[in-house]
Coordinates of C-alpha atoms and ligand atoms in Angstrom, one line a residue:
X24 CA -27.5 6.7 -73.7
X25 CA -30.5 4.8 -73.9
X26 CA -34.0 7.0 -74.0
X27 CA -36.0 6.3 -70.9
X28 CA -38.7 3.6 -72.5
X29 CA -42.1 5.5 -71.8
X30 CA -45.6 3.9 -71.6
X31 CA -47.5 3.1 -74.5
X32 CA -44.3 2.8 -77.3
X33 CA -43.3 -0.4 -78.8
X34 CA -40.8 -2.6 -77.1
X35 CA -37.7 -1.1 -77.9
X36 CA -34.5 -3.8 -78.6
X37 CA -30.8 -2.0 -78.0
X38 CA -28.3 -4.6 -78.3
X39 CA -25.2 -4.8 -76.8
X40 CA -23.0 -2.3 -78.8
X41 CA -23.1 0.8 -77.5
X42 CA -24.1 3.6 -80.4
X43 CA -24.1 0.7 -83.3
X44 CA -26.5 -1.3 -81.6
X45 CA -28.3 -3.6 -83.7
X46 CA -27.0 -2.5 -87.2
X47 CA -24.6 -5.5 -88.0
X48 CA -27.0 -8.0 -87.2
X49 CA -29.6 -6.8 -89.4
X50 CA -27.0 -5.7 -92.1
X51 CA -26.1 -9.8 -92.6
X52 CA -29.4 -10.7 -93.2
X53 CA -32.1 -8.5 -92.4
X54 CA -35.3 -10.5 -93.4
X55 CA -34.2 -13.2 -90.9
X56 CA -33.4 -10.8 -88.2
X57 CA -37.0 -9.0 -88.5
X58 CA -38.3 -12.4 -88.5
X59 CA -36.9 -13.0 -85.2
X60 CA -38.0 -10.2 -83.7
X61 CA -41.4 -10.7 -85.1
X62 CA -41.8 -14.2 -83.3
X63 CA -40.0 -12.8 -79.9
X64 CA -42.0 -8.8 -80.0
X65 CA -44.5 -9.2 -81.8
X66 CA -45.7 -7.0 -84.7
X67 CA -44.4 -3.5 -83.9
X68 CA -40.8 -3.3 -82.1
X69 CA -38.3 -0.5 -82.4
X70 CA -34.5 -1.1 -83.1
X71 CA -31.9 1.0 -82.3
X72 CA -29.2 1.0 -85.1
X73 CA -26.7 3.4 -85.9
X74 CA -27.9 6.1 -83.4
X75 CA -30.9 5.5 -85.0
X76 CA -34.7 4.7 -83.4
X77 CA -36.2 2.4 -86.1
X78 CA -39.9 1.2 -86.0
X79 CA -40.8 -1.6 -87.6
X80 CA -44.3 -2.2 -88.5
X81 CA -44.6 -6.1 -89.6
X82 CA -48.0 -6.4 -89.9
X83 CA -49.4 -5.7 -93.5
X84 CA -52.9 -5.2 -92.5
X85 CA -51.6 -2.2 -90.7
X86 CA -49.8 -0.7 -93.6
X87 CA -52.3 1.7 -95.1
X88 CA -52.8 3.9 -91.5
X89 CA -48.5 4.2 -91.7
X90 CA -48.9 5.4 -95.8
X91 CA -52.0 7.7 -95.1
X92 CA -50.0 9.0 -92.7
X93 CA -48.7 12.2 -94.8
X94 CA -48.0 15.0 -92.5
X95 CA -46.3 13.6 -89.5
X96 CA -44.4 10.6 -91.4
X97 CA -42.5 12.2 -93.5
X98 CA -40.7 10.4 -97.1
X99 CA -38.7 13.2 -97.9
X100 CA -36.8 14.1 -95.1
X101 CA -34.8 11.2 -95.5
X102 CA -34.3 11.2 -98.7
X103 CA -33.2 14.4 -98.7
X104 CA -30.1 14.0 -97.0
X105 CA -29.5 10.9 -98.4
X106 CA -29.5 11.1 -101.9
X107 CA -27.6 14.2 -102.3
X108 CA -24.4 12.5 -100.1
X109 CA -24.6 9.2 -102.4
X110 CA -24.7 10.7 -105.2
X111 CA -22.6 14.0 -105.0
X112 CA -25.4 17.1 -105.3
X113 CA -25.8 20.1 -102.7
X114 CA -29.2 19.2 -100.7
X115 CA -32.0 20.6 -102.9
X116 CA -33.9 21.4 -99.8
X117 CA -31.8 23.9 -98.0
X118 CA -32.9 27.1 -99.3
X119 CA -30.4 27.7 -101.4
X120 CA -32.5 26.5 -104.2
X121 CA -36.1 27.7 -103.5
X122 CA -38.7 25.6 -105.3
X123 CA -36.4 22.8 -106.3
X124 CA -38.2 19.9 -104.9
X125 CA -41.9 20.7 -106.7
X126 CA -40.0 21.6 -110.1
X127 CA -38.4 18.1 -109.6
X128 CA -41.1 16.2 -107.9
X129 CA -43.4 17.9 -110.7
X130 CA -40.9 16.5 -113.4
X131 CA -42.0 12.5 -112.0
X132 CA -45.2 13.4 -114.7
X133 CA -43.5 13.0 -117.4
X134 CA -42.7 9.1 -116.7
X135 CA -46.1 8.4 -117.2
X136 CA -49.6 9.1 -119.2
X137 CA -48.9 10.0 -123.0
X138 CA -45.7 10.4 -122.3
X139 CA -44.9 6.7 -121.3
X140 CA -46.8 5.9 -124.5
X141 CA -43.4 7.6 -126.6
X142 CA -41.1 6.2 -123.8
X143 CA -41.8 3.4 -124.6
X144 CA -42.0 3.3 -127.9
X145 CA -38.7 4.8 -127.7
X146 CA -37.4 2.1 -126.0
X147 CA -39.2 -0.4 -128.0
X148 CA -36.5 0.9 -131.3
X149 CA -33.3 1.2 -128.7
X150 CA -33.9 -3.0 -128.0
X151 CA -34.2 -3.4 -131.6
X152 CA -31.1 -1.5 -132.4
X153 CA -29.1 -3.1 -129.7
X154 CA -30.7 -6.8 -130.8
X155 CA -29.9 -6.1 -134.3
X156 CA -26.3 -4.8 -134.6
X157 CA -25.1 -7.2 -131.5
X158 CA -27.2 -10.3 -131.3
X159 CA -29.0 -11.2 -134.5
X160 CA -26.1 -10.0 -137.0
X161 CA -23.7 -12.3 -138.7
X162 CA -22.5 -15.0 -136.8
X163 CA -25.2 -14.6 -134.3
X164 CA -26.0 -18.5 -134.5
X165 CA -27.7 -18.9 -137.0
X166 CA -28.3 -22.2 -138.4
X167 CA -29.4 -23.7 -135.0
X168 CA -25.9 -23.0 -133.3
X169 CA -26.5 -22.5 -129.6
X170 CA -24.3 -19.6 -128.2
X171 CA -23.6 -19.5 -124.7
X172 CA -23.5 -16.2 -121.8
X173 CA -23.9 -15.2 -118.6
X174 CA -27.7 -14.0 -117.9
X175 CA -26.7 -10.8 -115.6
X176 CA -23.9 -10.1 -118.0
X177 CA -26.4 -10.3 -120.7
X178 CA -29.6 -8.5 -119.0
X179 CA -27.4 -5.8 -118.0
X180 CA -25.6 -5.3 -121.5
X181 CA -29.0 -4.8 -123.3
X182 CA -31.0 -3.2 -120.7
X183 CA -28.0 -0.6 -119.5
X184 CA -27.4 0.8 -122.6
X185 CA -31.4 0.6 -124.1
X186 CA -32.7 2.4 -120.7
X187 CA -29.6 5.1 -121.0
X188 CA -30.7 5.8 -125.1
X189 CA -34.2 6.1 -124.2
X190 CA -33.6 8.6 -121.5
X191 CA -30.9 10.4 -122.6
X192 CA -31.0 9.7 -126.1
X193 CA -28.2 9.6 -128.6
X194 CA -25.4 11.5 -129.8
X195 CA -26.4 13.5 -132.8
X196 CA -23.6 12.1 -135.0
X197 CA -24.6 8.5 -134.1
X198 CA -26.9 5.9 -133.0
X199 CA -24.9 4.9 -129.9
X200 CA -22.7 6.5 -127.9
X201 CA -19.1 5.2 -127.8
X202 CA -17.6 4.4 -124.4
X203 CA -21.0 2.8 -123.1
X204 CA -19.6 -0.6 -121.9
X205 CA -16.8 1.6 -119.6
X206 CA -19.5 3.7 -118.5
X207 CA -21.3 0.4 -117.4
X208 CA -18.1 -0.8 -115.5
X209 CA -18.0 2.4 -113.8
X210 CA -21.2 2.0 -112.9
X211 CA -21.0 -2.0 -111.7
X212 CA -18.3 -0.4 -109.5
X213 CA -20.5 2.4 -108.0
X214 CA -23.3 0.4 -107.2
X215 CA -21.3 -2.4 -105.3
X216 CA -20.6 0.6 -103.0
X217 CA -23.8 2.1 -103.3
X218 CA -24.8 0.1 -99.7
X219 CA -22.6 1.5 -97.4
X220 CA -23.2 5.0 -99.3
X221 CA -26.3 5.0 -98.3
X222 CA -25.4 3.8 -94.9
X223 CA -24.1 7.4 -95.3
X224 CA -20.2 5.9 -94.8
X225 CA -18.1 8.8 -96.0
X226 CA -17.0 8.7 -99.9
X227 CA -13.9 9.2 -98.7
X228 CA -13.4 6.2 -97.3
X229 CA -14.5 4.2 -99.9
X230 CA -11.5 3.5 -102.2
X231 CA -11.9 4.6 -105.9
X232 CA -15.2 5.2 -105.0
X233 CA -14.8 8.9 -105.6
X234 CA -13.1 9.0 -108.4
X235 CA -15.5 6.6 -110.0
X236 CA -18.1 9.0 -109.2
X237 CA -17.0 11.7 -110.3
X238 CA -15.8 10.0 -113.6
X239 CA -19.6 8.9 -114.1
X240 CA -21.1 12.8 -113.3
X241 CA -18.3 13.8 -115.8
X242 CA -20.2 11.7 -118.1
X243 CA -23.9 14.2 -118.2
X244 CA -21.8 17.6 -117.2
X245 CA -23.9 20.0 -120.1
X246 CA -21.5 20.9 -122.4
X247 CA -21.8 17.0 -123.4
X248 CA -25.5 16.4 -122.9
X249 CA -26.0 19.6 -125.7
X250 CA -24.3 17.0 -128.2
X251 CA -27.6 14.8 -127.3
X252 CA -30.5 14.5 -129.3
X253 CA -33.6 12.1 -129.1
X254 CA -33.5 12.9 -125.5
X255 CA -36.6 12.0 -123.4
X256 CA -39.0 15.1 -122.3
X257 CA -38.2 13.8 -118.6
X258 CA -34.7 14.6 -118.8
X259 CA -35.2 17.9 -120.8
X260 CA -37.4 19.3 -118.0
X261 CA -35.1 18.1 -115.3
X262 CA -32.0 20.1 -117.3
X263 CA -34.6 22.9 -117.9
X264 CA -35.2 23.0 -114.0
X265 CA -31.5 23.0 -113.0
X266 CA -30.5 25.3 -115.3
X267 CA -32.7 27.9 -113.9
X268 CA -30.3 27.9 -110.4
X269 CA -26.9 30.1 -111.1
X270 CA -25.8 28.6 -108.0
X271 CA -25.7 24.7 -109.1
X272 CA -22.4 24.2 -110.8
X273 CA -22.1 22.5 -114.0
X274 CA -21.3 19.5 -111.9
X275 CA -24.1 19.7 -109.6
X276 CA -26.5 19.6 -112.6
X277 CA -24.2 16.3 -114.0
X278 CA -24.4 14.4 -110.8
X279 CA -28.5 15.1 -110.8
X280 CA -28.9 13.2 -113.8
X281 CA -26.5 11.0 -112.9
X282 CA -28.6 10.0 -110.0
X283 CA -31.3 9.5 -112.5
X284 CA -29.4 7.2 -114.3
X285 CA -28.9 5.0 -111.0
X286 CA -32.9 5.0 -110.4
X287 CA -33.6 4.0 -114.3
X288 CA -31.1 1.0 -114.1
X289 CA -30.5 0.4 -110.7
X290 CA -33.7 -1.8 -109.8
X291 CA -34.6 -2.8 -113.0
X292 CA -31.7 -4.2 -114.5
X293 CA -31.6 -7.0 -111.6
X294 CA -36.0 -7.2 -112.3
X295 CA -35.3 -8.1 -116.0
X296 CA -32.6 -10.5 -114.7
X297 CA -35.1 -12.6 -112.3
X298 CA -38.2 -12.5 -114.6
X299 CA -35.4 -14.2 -117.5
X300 CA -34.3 -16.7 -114.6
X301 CA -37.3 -17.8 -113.4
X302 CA -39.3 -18.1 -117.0
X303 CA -36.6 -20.1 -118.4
X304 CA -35.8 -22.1 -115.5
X305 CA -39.6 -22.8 -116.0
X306 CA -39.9 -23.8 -119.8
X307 CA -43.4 -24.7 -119.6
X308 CA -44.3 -21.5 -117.9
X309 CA -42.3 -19.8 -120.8
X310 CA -43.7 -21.8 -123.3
X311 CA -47.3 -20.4 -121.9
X312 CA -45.6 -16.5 -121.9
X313 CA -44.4 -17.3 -125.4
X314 CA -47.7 -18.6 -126.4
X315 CA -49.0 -15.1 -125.4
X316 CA -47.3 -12.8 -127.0
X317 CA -47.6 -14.2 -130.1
X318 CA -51.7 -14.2 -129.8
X319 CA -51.7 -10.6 -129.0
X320 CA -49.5 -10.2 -132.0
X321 CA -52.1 -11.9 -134.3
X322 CA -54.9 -10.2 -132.5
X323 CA -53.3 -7.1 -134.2
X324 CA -53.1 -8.8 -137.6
X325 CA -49.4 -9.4 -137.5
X326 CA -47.3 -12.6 -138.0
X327 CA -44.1 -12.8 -135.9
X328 CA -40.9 -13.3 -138.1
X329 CA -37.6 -12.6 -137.2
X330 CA -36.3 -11.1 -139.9
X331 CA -38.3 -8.4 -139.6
X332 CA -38.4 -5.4 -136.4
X333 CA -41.3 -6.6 -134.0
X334 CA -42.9 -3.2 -132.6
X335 CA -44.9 -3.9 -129.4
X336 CA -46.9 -0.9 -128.3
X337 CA -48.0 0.3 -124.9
X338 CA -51.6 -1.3 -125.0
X339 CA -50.1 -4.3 -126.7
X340 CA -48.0 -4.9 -123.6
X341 CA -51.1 -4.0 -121.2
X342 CA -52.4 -7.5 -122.9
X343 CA -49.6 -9.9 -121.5
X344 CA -51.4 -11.3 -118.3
X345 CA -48.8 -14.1 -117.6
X346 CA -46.2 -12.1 -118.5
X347 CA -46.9 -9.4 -116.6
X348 CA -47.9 -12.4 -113.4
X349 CA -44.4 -13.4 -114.3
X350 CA -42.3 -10.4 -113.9
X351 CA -44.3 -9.7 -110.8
X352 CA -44.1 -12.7 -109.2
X353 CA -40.5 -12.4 -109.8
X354 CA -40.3 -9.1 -108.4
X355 CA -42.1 -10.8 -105.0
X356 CA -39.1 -13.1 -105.3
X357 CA -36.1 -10.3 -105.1
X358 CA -37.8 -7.6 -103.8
X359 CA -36.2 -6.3 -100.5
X360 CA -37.2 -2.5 -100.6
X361 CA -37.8 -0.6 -96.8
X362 CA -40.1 2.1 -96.9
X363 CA -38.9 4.7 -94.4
X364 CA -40.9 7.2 -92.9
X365 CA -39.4 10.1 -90.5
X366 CA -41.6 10.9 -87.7
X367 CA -42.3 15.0 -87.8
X368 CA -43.3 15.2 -84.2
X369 CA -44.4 13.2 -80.8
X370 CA -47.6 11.4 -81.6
X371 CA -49.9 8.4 -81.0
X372 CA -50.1 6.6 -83.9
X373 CA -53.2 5.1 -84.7
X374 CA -52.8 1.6 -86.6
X375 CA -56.2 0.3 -86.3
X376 CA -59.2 0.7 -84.5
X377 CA -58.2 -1.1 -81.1
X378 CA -54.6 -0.2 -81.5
X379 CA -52.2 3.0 -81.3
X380 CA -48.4 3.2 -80.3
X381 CA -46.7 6.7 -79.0
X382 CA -43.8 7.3 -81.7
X383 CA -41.4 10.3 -81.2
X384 CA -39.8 13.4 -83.4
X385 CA -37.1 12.0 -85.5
X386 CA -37.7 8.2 -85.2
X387 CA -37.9 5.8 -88.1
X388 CA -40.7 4.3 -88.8
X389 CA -40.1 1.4 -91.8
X390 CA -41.6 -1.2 -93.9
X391 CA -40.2 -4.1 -94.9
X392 CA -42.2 -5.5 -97.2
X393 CA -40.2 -8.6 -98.2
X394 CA -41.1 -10.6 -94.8
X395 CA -44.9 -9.9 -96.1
X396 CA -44.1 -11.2 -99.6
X397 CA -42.6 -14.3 -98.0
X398 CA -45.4 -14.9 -95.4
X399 CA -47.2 -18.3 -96.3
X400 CA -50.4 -17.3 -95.1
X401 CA -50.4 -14.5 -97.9
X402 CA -48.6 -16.2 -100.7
X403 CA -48.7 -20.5 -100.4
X404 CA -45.3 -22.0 -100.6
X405 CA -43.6 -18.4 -101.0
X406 CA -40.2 -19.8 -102.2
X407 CA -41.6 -21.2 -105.5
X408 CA -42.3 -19.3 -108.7
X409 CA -45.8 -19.6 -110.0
X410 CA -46.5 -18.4 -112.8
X411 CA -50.1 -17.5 -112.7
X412 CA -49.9 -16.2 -109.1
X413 CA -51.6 -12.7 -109.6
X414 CA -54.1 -14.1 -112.3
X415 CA -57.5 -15.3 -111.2
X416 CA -60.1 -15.9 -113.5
X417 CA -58.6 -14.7 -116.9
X418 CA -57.7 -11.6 -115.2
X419 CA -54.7 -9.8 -112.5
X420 CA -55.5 -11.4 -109.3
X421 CA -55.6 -8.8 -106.5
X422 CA -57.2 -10.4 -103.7
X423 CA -54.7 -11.4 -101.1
X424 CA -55.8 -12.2 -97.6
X425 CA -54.2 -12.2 -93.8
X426 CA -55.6 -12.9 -90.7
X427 CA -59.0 -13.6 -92.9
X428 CA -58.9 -10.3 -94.3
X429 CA -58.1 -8.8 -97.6
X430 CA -55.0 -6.9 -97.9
X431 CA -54.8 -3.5 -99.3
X432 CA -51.1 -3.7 -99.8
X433 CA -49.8 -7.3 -101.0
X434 CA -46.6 -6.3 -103.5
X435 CA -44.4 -3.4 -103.1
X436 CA -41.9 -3.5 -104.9
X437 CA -41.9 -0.2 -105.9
X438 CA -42.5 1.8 -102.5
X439 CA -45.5 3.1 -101.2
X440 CA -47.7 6.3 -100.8
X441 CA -45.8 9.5 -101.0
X442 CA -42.7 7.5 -101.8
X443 CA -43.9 5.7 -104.8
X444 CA -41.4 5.3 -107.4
X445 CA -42.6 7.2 -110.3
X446 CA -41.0 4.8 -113.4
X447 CA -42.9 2.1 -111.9
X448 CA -44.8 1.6 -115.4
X449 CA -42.0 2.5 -117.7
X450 CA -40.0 0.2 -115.8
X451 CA -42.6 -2.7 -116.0
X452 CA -43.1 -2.1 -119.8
X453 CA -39.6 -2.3 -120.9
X454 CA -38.9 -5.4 -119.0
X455 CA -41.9 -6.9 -120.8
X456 CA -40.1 -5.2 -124.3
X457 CA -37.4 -7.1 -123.3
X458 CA -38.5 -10.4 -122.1
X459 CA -40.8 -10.5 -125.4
X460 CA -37.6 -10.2 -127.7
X461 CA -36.2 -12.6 -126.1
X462 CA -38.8 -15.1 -126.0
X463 CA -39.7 -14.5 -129.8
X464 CA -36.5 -14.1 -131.2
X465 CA -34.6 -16.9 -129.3
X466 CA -35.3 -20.7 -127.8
X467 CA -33.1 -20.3 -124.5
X468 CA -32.3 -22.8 -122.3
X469 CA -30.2 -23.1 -118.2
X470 CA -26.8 -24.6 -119.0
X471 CA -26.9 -27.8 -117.0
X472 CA -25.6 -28.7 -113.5
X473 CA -25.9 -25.4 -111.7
X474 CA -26.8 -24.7 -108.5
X475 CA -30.5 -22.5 -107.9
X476 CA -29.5 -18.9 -108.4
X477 CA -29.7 -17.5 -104.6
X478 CA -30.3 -13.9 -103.3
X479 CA -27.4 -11.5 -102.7
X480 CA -28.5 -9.9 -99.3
X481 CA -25.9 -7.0 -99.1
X482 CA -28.5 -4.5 -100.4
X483 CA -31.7 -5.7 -98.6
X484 CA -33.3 -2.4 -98.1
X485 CA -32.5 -0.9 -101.0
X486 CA -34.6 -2.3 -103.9
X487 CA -34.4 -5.4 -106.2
X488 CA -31.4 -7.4 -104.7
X489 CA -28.3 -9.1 -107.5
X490 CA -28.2 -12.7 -107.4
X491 CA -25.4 -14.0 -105.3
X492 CA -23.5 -15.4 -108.7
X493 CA -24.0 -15.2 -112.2
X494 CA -26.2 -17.9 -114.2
X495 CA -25.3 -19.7 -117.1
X496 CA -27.5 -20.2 -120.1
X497 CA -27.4 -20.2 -123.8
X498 CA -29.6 -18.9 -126.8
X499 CA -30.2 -19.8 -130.2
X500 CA -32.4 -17.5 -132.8
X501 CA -35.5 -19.4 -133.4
X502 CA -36.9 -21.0 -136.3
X503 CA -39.8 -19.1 -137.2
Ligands
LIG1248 C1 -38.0 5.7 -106.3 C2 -38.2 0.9 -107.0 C3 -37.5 1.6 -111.8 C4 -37.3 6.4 -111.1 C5 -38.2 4.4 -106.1 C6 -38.5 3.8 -104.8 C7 -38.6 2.4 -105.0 C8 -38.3 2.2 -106.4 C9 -38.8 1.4 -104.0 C10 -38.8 4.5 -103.5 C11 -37.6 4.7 -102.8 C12 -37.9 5.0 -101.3 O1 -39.0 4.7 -100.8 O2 -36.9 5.4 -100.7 C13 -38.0 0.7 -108.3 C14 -38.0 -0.6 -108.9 C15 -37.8 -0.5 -110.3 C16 -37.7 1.0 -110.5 C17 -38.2 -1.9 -108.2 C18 -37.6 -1.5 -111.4 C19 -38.1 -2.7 -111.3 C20 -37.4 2.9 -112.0 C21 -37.3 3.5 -113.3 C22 -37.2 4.9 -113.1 C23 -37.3 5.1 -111.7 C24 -37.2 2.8 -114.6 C25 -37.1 6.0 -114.1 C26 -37.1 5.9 -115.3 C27 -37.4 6.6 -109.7 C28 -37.3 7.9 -109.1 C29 -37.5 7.7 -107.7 C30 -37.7 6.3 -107.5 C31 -37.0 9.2 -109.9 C32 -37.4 8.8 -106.6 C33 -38.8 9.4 -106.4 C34 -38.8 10.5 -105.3 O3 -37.8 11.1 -105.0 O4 -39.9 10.7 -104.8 N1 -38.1 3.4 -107.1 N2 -37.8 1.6 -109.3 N3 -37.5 3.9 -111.0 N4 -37.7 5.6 -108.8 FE1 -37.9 3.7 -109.1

């Protein structure tokens, strides 16, 4: 039944199915379906979907006052329940494991300061590896012999297995671990279901899905991570924190890290894909990134050849302007992440100085940033790629107005506030690792007569979104 609408909350829009209510419509294509809300309701509305009361705050210039909003709009409640069903763990919050969430939450550190300076390193030699032994070994067109692939396929190859060696290193007998592209499968499989998971759908019903699971926790239970070694000092602490709780099974502690795995590949796998897509369906924009990377080479004295390793070192890749205005711009492109709030208790919320709405305990109160990335008063012609979009002046643009005014908030990609995701700078680094390989060691080029890669929309909400079909393009190793 309905809630009886009271004075003072935002228009509230039901649809016509009792219980669902608005949830399929929004699940087909949500940006469009806010979007017509926006234009009918205006800039705050509530939808009822699922059961559910969600808020949706459109305006961008009222973002900060919903992020400063700590006590009463809570991140973690949601996430709490969520993750833990999706990915196969007992809540961490229920008691049962008393200081859980600050060890873990604490362990986020170690994705950043010095320690993303030996991540990525680290991740730096795993691209090498992988570009060495499969890509520039014999046969690997040399000579000016083009080879063809498929760019997901290919992104998702190199970056799957670099990402998983840098994390959770290698066995000790060898420099890769056997089995990787089956694990990848495995994965591929998991994640196509990893929508309706989180629409907290019961495994159960899902298939395989289970099994597939299950197969991919198998894959970190400990007995097999203690035949790991080069493994990052964020993984160590997190196997240090779970092992200090007798009551966490040895597959409890598995699927924790195999939730890791889904947050270190998840996102950015399909974020290296779009930054490749839209640089070399731009050659003269990639010519410019190219152009780059080999000055801040030479500003460090070295001479780019490819038959030697190129090393690329954290403040080496804080140089790349347009290639860092690239991948970002690309991640305004594909970016359809909700930032969810649960609301703690009965309040007016204030979003500006004129303006407050009366929200109630256990509502939803959600971003969705994509419809501000696509606004063309923010961002002129939103649908094209520009390279040089967040550069003004020989430095990272970040004035972005609305309404006349300058926006706090312009690109999230990566959350916001309490919920910020904390590999956002390992994550930006090693797509710049990997679209520099690429642009030094090979000329690439769009195989002809395909249509514009498009959007899949079956995850919007839930991070970087796939592109609707595979793109075809082929590679040749460059003559240096
Ligand atoms: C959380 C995006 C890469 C680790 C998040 C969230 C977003 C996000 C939007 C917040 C989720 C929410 O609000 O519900 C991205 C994108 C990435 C990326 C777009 C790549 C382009 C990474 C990488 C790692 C990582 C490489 C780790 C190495 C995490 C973790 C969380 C998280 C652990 C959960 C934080 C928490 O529970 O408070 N990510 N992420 N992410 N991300 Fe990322």
């Amino acid at each position: 039944i309905p809630p009886v609408y009271r004075p003072c909350e935002p228009p509230l829009i039901n649809g016509w199915i009792p219980y669902i209510g608005k949830a399929l419509e929004f699940g087909q294509d949500a940006n469009r379906f806010l979007d017509k809300h926006k234009r009918k309701f205006g800039d705050i509305f509530t939808v009822q979907m699922a059961g559910k009361y969600m808020t949706f705050v459109m305006d961008p210039l009222l973002f900060p006052n919903i992020i400063k909003h700590g006590r009463q709009l809570d991140f973690h409640e949601f996430s709490n329940k969520v993750a833990p069903m999706t990915f196969g763990y007992p809540p961490t919050n229920s008691g049962k494991f008393p200081h859980m969430q600050e060890q873990i939450s604490r362990s986020f550190q170690l994705l950043q300061g010095d320690n993303l300076t030996v991540l990525t390193e680290s991740m730096m030699g795993n691209l090498m590896l992988l570009l060495r032994q499969d890509y520039l070994g014999e046969g690997a067109g040399r000579e000016g012999c083009w080879r063809k692939s498929r760019m997901y396929e290919f992104c998702n190859s190199l970056m799957f297995e670099a990402t998983f060696l840098t994390m959770y290193g290698r066995p000790v007998t060898a420099p890769r671990h056997s089995g990787t592209s089956d694990l990848r499968e495995d994965f591929a499989r998991f994640d196509s279901m990893f929508p309706l998971l989180i629409a907290q759908i019961p495994i159960g019903l899902l298939r395989r899905t289970k099994t597939i699971r299950q197969k991919l926790i198998n894959y970190f239970l400990p007995h097999r991570m203690s035949c790991w070694s080069h493994t990052s000092q964020f993984i160590k602490r997190r196997s240090e924190v779970l092992e200090q709780y007798d009551t966490l099974r040895d597959t409890d502690k598995a699927a924790h890290h195999f939730a890791i795995l889904w947050a270190s590949v998840g996102n950015t796998i399909p974020a290296c894909f779009w930054s490749m897509y839209y640089l070399v369906s731009h050659p003269e924009a990639l010519e410019v990134v190219r152009q780059e990377i080999h000055d801040v080479l030479k500003l460090s004295e070295v001479e780019f050849s490819s038959d030697r390793d190129v090393t690329l070192s954290r403040e080496q890749l804080d140089k790349l302007l347009f290639l860092e205005s690239a991948i970002n711009e690309s991640l305004r492109l594909s970016s359809a992440s909700m930032n969810i709030r649960v609301v703690q208790e009965d309040f007016s919320l204030r979003l500006n100085a004129e303006r407050s709405v009366a929200v109630r305990k256990g509502d939803i109160i959600a971003l969705y940033p994509q419809s501000m990335h696509m606004d063309p008063e923010i961002y002129e012609e939103p649908q094209t790629f520009r390279l040089d979009r967040y550069i003004q002046d020989g430095r990272e643009k970040t004035d972005f107005f609305k309404d006349g005014q300058k926006l706090k908030y312009y690109l999230m990609p990566f959350g916001s506030g309490s919920s910020m995701c904390p590999g956002r700078y390992f994550a930006i680094n090693e797509i710049k690792q990997f679209l520099c390989m690429m642009l030094l060691y090979f000329d690439l080029q769009l195989e002809a007569g395909q249509s514009r890669a498009t959007l899949d929309s079956s995850r919007a909400g839930l991070g970087i979104l796939l592109p609707a079909q595979d793109v075809s393009f082929r590679y040749r190793l460059r003559a240096v």
